CSV table of C-alpha atoms and ligand atoms in Angstrom, one decimal:
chain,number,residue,atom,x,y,z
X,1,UNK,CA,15.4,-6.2,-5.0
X,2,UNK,CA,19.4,-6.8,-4.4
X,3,UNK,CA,19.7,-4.3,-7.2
X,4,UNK,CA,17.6,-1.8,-5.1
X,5,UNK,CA,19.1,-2.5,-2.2
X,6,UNK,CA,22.9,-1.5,-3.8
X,7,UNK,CA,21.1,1.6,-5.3
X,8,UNK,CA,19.6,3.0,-2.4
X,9,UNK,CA,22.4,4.0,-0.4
X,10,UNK,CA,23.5,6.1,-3.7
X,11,UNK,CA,20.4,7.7,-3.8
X,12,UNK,CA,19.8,8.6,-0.3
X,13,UNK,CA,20.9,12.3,-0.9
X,14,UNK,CA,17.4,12.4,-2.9
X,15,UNK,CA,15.6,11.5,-0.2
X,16,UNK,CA,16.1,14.8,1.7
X,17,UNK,CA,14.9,17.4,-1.0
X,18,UNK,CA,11.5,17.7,0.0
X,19,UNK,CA,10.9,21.2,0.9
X,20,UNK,CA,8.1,22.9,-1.1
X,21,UNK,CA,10.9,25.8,-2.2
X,22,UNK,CA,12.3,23.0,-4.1
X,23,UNK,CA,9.6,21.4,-5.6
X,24,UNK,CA,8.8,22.4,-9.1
X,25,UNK,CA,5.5,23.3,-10.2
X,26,UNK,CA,3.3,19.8,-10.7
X,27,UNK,CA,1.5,19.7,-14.0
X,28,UNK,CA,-1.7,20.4,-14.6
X,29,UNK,CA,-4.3,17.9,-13.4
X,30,UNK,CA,-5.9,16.0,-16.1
X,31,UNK,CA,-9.4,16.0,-17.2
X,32,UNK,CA,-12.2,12.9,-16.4
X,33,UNK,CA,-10.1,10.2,-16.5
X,34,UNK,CA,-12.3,7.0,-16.0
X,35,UNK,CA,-13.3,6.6,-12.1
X,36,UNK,CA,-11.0,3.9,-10.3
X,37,UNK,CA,-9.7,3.6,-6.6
X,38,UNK,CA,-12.7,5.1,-5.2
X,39,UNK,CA,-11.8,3.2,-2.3
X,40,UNK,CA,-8.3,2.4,-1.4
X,41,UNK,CA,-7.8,-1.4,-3.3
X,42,UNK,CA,-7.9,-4.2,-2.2
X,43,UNK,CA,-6.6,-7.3,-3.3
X,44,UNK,CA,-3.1,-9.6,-3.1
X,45,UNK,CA,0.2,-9.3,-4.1
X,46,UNK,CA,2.8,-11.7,-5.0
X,47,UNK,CA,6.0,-9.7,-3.6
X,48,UNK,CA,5.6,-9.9,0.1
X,49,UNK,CA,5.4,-14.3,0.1
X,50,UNK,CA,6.9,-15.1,-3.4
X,51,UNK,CA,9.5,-12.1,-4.2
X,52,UNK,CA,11.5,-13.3,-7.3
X,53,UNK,CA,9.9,-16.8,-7.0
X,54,UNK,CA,6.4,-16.3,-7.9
X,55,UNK,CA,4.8,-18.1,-10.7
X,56,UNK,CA,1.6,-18.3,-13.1
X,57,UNK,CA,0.8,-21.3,-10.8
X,58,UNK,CA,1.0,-18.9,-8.2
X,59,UNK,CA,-0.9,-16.3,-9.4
X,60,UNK,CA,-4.0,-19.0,-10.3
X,61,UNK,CA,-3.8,-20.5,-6.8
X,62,UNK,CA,-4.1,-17.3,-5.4
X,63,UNK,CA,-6.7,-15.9,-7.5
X,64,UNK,CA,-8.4,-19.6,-6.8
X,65,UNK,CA,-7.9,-19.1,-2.7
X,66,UNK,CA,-9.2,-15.5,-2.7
X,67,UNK,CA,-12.3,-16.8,-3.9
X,68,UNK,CA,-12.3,-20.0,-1.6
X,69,UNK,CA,-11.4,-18.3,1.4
X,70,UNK,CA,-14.0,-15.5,1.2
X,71,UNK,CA,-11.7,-13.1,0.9
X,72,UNK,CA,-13.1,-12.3,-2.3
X,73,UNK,CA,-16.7,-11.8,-0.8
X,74,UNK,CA,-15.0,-9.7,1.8
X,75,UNK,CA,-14.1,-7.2,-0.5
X,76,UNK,CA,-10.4,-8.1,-2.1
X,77,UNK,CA,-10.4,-8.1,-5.7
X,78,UNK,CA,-7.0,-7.2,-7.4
X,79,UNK,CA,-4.3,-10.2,-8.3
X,80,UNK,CA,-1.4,-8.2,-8.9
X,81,UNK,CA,2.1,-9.8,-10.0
X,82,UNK,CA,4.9,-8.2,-8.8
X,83,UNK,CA,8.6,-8.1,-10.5
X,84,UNK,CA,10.2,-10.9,-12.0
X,85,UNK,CA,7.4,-11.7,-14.9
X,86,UNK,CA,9.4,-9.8,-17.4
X,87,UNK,CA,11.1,-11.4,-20.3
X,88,UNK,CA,13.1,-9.7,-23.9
X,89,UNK,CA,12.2,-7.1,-26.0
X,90,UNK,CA,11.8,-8.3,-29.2
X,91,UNK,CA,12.7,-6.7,-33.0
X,92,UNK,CA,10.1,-4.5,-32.6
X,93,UNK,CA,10.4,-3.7,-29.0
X,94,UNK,CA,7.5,-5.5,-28.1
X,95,UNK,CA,8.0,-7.3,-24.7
X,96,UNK,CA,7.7,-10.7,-23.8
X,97,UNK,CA,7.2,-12.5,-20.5
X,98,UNK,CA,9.7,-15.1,-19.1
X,99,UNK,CA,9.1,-18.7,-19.2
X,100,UNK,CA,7.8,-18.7,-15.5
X,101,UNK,CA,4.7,-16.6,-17.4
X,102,UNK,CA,4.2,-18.7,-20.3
X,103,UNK,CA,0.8,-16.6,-21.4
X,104,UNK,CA,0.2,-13.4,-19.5
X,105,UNK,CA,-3.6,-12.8,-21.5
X,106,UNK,CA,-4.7,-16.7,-21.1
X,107,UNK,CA,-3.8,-15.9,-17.3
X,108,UNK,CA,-5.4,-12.6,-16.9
X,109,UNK,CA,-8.6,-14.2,-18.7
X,110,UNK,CA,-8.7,-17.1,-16.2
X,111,UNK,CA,-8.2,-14.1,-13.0
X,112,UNK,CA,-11.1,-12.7,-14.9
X,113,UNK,CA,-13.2,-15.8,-14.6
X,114,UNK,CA,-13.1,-15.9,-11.4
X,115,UNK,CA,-14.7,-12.3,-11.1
X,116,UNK,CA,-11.2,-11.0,-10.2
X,117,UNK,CA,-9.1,-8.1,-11.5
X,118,UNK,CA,-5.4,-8.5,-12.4
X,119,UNK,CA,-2.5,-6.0,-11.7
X,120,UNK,CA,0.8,-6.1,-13.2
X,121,UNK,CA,4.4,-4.4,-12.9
X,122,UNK,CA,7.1,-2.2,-14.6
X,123,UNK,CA,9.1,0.8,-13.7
X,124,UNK,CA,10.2,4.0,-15.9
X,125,UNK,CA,13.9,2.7,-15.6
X,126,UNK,CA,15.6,0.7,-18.1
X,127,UNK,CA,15.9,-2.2,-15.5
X,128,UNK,CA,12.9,-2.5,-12.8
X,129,UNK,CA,14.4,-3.4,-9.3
X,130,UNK,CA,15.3,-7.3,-10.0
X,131,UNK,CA,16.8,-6.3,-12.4
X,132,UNK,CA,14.5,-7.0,-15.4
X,133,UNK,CA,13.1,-5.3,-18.9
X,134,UNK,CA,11.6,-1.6,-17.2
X,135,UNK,CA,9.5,0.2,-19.6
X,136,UNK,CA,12.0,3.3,-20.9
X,137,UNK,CA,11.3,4.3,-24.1
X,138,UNK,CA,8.1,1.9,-24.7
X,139,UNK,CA,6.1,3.3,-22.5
X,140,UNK,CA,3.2,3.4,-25.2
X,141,UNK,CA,3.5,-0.3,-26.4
X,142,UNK,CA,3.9,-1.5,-22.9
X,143,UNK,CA,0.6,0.0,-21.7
X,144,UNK,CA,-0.7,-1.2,-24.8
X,145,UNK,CA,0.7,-4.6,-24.1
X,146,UNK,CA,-1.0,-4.6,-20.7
X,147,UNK,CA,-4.0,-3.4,-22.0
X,148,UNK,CA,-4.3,-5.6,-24.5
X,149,UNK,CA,-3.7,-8.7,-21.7
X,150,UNK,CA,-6.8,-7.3,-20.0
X,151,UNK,CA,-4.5,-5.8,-17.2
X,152,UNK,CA,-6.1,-3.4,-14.8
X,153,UNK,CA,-3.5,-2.1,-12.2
X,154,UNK,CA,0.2,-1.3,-12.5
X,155,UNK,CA,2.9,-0.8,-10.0
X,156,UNK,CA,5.9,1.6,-11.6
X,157,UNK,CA,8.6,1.2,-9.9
X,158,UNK,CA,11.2,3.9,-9.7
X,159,UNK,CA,14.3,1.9,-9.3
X,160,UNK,CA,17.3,2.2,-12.3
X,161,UNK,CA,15.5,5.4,-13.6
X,162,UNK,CA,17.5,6.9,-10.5
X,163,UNK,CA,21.1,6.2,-11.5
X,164,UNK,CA,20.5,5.5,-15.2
X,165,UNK,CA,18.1,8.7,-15.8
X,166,UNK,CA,18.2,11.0,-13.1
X,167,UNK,CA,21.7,10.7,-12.1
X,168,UNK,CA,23.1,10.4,-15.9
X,169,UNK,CA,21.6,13.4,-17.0
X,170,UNK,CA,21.3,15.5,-14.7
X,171,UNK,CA,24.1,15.2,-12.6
X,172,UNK,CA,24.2,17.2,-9.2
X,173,UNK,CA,21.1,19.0,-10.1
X,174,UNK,CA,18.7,17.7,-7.6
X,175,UNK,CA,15.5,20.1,-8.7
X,176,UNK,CA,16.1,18.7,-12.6
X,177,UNK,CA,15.9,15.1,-11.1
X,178,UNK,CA,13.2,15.6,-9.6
X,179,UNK,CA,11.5,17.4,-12.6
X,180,UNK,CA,12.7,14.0,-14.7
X,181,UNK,CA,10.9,11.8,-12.3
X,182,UNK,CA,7.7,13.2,-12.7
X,183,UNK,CA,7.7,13.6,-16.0
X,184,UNK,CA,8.4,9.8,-16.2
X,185,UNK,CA,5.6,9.1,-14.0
X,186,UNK,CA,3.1,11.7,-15.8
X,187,UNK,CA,4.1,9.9,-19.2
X,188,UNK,CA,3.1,6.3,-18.0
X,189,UNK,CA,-0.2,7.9,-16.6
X,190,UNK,CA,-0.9,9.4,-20.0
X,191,UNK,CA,0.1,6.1,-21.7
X,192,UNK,CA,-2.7,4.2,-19.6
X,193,UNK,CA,-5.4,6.6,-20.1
X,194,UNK,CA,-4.7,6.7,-24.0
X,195,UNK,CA,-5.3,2.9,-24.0
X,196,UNK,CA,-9.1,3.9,-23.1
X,197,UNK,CA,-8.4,0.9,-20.4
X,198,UNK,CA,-9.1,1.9,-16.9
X,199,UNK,CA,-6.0,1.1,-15.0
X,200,UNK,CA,-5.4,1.6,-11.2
X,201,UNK,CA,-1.6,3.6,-11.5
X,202,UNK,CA,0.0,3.0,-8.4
X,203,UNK,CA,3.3,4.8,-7.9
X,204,UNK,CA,6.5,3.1,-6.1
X,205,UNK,CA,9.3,5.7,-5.3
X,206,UNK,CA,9.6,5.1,-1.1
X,207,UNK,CA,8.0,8.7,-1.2
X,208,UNK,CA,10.5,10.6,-1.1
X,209,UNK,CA,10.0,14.3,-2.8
X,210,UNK,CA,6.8,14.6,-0.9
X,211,UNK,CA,5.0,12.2,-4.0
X,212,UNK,CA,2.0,12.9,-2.2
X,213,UNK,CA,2.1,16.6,-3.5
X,214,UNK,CA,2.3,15.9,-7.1
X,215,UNK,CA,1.1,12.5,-7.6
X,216,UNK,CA,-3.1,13.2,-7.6
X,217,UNK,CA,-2.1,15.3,-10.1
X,218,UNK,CA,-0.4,12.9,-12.9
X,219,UNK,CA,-3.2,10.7,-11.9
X,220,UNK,CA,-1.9,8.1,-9.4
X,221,UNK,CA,-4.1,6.6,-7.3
X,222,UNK,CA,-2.0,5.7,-4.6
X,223,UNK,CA,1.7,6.2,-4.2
X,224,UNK,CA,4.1,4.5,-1.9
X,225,UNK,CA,5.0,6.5,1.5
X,226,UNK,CA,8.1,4.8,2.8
X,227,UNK,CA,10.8,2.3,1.9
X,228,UNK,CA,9.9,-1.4,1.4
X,229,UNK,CA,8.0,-3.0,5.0
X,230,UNK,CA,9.3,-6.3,6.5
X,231,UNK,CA,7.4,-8.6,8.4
X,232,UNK,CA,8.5,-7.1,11.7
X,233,UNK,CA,7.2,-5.0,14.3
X,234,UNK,CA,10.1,-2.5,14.0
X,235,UNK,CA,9.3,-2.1,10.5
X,236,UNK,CA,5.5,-1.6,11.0
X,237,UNK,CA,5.5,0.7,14.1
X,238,UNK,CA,7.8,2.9,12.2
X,239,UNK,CA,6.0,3.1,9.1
X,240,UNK,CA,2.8,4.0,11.1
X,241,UNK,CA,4.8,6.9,12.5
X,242,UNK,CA,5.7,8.0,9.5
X,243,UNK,CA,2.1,8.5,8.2
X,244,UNK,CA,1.3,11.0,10.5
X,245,UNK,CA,1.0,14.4,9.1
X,246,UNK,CA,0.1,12.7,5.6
X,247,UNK,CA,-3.7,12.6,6.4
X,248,UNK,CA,-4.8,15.4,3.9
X,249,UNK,CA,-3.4,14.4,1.2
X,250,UNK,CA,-5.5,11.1,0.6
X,251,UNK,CA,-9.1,11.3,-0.6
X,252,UNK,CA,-11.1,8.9,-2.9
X,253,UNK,CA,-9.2,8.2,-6.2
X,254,UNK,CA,-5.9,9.3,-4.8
X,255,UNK,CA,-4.4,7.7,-1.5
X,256,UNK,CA,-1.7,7.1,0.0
X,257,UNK,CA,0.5,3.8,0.1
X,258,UNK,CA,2.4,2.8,3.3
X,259,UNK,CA,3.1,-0.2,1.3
X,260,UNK,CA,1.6,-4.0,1.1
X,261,UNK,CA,0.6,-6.0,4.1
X,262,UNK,CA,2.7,-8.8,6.1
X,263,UNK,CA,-0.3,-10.0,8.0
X,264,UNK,CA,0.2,-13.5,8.6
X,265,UNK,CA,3.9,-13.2,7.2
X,266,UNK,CA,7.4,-13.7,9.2
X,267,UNK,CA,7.0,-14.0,12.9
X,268,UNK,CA,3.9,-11.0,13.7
X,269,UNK,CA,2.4,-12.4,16.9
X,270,UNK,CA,-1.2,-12.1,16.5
X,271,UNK,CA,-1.5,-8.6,18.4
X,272,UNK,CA,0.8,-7.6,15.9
X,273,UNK,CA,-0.7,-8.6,12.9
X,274,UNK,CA,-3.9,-7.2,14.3
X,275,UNK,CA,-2.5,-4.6,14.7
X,276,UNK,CA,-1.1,-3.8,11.8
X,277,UNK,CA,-4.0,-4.5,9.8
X,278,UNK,CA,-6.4,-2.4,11.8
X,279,UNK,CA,-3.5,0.5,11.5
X,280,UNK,CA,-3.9,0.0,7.5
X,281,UNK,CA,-7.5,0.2,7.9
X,282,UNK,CA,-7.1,3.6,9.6
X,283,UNK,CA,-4.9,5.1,7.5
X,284,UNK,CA,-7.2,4.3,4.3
X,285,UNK,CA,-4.2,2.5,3.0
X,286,UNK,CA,-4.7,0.2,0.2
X,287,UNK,CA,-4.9,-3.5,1.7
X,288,UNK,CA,-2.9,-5.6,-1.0
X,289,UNK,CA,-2.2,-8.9,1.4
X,290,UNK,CA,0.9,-10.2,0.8
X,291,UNK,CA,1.0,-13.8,2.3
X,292,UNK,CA,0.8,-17.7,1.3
X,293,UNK,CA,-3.0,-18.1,0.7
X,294,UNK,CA,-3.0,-21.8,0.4
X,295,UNK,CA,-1.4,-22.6,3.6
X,296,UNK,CA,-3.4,-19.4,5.7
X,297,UNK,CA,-4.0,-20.2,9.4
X,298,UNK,CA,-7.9,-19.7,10.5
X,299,UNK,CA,-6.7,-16.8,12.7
X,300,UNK,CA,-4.9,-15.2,10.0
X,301,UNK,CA,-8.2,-15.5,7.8
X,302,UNK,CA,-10.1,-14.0,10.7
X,303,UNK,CA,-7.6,-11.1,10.5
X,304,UNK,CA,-7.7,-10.0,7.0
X,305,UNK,CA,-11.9,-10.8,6.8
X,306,UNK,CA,-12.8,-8.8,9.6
X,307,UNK,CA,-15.7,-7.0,8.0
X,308,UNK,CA,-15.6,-4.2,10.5
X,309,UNK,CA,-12.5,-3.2,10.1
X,310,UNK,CA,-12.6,-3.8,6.5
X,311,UNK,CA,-15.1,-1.4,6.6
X,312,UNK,CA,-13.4,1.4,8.1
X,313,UNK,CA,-10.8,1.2,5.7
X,314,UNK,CA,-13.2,1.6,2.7
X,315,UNK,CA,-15.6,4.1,4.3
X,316,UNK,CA,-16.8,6.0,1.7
X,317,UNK,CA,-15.6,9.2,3.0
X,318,UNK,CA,-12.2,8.4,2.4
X,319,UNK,CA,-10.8,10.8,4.9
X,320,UNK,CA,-7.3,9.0,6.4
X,321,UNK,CA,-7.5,8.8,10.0
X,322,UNK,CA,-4.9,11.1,12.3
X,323,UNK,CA,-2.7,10.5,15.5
X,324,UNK,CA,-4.6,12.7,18.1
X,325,UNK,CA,-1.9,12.3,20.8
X,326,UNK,CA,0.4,10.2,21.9
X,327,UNK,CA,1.0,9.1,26.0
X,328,UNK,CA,4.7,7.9,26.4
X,329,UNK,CA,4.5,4.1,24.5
X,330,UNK,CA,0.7,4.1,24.1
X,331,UNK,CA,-1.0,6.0,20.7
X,332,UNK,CA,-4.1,7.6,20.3
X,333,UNK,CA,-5.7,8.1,16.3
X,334,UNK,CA,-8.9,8.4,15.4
X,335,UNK,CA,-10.7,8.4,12.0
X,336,UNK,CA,-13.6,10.6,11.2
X,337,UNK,CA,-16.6,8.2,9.1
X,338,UNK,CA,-19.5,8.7,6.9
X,339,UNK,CA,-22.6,9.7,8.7
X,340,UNK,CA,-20.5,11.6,11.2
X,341,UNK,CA,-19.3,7.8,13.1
X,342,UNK,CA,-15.7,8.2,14.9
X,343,UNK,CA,-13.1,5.5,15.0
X,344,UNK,CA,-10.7,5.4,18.1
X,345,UNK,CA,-7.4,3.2,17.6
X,346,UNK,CA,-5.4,2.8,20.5
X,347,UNK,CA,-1.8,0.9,20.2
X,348,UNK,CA,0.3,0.0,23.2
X,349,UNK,CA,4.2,0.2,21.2
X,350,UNK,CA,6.0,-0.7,24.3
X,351,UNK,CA,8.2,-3.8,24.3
X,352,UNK,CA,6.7,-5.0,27.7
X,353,UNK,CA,4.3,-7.3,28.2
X,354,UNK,CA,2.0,-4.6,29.6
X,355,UNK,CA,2.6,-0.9,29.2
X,356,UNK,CA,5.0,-0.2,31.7
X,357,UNK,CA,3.0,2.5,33.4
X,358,UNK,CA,-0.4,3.0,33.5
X,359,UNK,CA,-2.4,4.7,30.6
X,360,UNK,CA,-5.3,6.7,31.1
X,361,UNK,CA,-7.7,7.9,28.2
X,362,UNK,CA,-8.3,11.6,27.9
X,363,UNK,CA,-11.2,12.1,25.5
X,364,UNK,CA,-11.0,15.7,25.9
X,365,UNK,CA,-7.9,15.3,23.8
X,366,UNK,CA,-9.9,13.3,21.1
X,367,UNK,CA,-12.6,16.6,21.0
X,368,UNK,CA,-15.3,14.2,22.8
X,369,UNK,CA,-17.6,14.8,26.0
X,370,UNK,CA,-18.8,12.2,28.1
X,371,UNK,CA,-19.2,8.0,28.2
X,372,UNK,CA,-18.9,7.0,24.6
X,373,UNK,CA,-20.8,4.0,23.5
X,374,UNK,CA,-19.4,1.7,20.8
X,375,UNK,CA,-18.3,-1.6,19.1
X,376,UNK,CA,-14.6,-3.1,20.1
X,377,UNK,CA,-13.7,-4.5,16.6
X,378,UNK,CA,-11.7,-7.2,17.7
X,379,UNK,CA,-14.2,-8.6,20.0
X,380,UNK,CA,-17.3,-7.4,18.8
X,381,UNK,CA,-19.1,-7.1,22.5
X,382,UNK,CA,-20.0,-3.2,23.1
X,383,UNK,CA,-18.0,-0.9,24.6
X,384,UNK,CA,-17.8,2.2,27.1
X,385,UNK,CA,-15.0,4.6,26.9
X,386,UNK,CA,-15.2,7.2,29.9
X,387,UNK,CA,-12.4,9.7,30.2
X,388,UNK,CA,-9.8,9.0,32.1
X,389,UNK,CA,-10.6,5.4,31.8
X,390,UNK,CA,-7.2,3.0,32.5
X,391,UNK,CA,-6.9,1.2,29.5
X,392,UNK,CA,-4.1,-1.7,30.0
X,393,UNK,CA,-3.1,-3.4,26.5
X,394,UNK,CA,-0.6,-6.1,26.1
X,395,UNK,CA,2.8,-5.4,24.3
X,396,UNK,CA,2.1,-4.0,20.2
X,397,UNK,CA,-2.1,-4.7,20.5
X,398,UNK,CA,-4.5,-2.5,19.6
X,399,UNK,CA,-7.8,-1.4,21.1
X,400,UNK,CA,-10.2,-0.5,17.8
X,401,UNK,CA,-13.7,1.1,18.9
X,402,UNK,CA,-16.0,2.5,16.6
X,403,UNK,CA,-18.2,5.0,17.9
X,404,UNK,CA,-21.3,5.6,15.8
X,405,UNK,CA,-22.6,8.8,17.5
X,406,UNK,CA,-19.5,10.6,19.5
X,407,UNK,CA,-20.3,13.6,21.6
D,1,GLA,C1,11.0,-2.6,-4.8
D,1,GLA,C2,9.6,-2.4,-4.3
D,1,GLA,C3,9.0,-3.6,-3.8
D,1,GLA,C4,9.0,-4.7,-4.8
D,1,GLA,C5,10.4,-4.9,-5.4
D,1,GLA,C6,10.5,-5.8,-6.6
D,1,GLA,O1,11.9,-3.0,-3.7
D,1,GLA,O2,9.6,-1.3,-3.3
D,1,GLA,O3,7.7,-3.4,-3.3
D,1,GLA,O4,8.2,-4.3,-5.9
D,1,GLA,O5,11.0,-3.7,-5.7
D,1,GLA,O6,11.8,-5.9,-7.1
């Protein structure tokens, strides 16, 4: 992370050559590769709570707490270590894991046991972002490794590929970078589907070169969106703005990533945390929790169990939900449903305690006609939305309403 942190302002420049005249043709999409991320995944990562830290203790207590906490039943089913498992390269190149992993297959077997699925990470790079073995130049035997562990999901990190790769051999030459990066991606992907192994390939580069463009098509199922969130409201308001426009791009097998959630992490009051967890849900972003399981408050469980808005994330239709307008500090985005239900998500972003000036619905501006009946998510009691309705929300909460008939 310090390591990435030191790179980033270096690479920066990369960040703005998105426009499509610059992007070079993606490669060809692959054939029937075996069916994974139907919905956007759910499970736990160690990053967020742990960082460098985290342990096979860890990674057991957490895969023991998603089961005792009914998070499991709820739906979350990937324990995915982050960095900082890797260890040396041996004669033959194989890699080992530090002695903070002591034995990566006796641990993926006991996730197993629990009914669980295990996710691991690596980066194209010759260092991942801690500063650790990446997988350059053993990308076959790594995936082979992980497969052989019984690994099911991998995180590939960008990172050191960017000065050591892109930088180094192509110097100055921002289209040939580019071209390098997604070769390196497309050559993991091929790497995991030669292993016969079905592997969730989720692709970390902060999404810059519009990822979302090429990345369905070197088989990544989800692909980060943004630089890395913090457990603050800046950092979640602003990567919710930044989905906006990103909507078409997601679909079932393929989604996009606004990275891993801080619910219950940091100082999120609960409005936030609610927040940003129904946000997530809209967005069909993959919900990977990210916070200390073993010590979760009740109203932090309540949060990331909600089964309705659970629900909306993984509705089957997969279609990522859309701002429909904004009214100075208060957001309007809906999410169209399976079996033609309409979710309404309505954030007050203003830094007063109440909206500083009153907000009044317009469901005209949402495509709807008339009183809307539906369920408030948060409180469960049934709800009435009439246009031009005052809606008063405190500071950073969220009013979530699905409707399951609009007009
Ligand atoms: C980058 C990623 C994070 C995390 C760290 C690990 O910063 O974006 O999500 O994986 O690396 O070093």
């Amino acid at each position: 992370m310090r390591i990435f942190a030191s790179l980033s302002l270096a690479v920066l420049a990369l960040a703005s050559f998105t426009a499509a005249s610059q992007t070079p043709a993606a490669p060809k999409a692959r054939p029937a590769a075996p069916k994974v991320a139907l919905t956007p995944p759910m499970g736990w990562n160690s990053w967020n709570f742990f960082a460098e830290k985290v342990t096979d203790k860890d990674i057991r207590d957490a895969a023991d707490q998603l089961v005792a906490t009914g998070m499991k039943d709820a739906g979350y089913t990937y324990i995915n270590i982050d960095d900082t498992w890797e260890g040396e390269r041996d004669a033959d190149g194989v890699l080992h894991t530090n002695a903070k992993f002591p034995d990566m297959k006796a641990l993926a077997d006991y996730v197993h046991s629990k009914g669980l699925k295990i996710g691991i990470y690596s980066g194209p790079g010759p260092k991942t972002c801690g500063g650790y073995a990446g997988s350059l130049g053993h990308e076959a035997q790594d995936a082979q490794l992980y497969a052989s562990w019984g690994i099911d999901y991998l995180k590939y990190d960008l990172c050191s590929f960017i000065p050591e790769v892109m930088q180094k051999q192509a110097p100055n030459d921002k289209a040939a970078q580019m071209r390098l990066m997604i070769a390196a991606y497309d050559k993991m992907d091929k790497a995991l589907k030669a292993t016969g192994r079905p592997i969730v390939f989720s692709l970390c580069q902060y999404g810059w070169d519009a990822v979302w463009e090429w990345a369905p098509a070197i088989g990544g199922n989800l692909w980060r969106t943004t630089g890395d969130v913090q457990p603050n409201w800046g950092s979640i308001y602003a990567i919710i703005s930044e989905q906006a426009g990103l909507a078409k791009y997601a679909g079932p097998g393929h989604w996009n990533d606004p990275d891993m959630l801080e619910v219950g992490n940091g100082k999120l009051t609960l409005a936030e945390n609610r927040t940003h967890f129904s946000m997530w849900a809209m967005l069909a972003a993959p919900l990977l929790a990210g916070n200390d399981l073993p010590n979760m408050k009740p109203e932090i469980k309540a949060i990331l169990t909600n089964p309705d808005v659970i629900a909306i994330d993984q509705d089957r239709l997969g279609k990522q939900g859309t701002r429909a307008y904004a009214d100075g500090e208060v957001e309007v985005w809906t999410r169209h449903l399976a079996g033609g239900a309409l979710a309404v998500a309505i954030i007050d972003a203003g830094a007063e305690r109440y909206s500083s000036h009153p907000f009044h619905l317009s469901l005209t501006k949402l495509g709807l006609h008339g009183p809307q009946t539906g369920k408030d998510l948060w409180t469960g009691k049934t709800v009435t939305l009439t246009d031009n309705q005052a809606i008063e929300l405190p500071t950073h909460d969220i009013l979530l309403v699905r409707i399951p008939a609009p007009k």
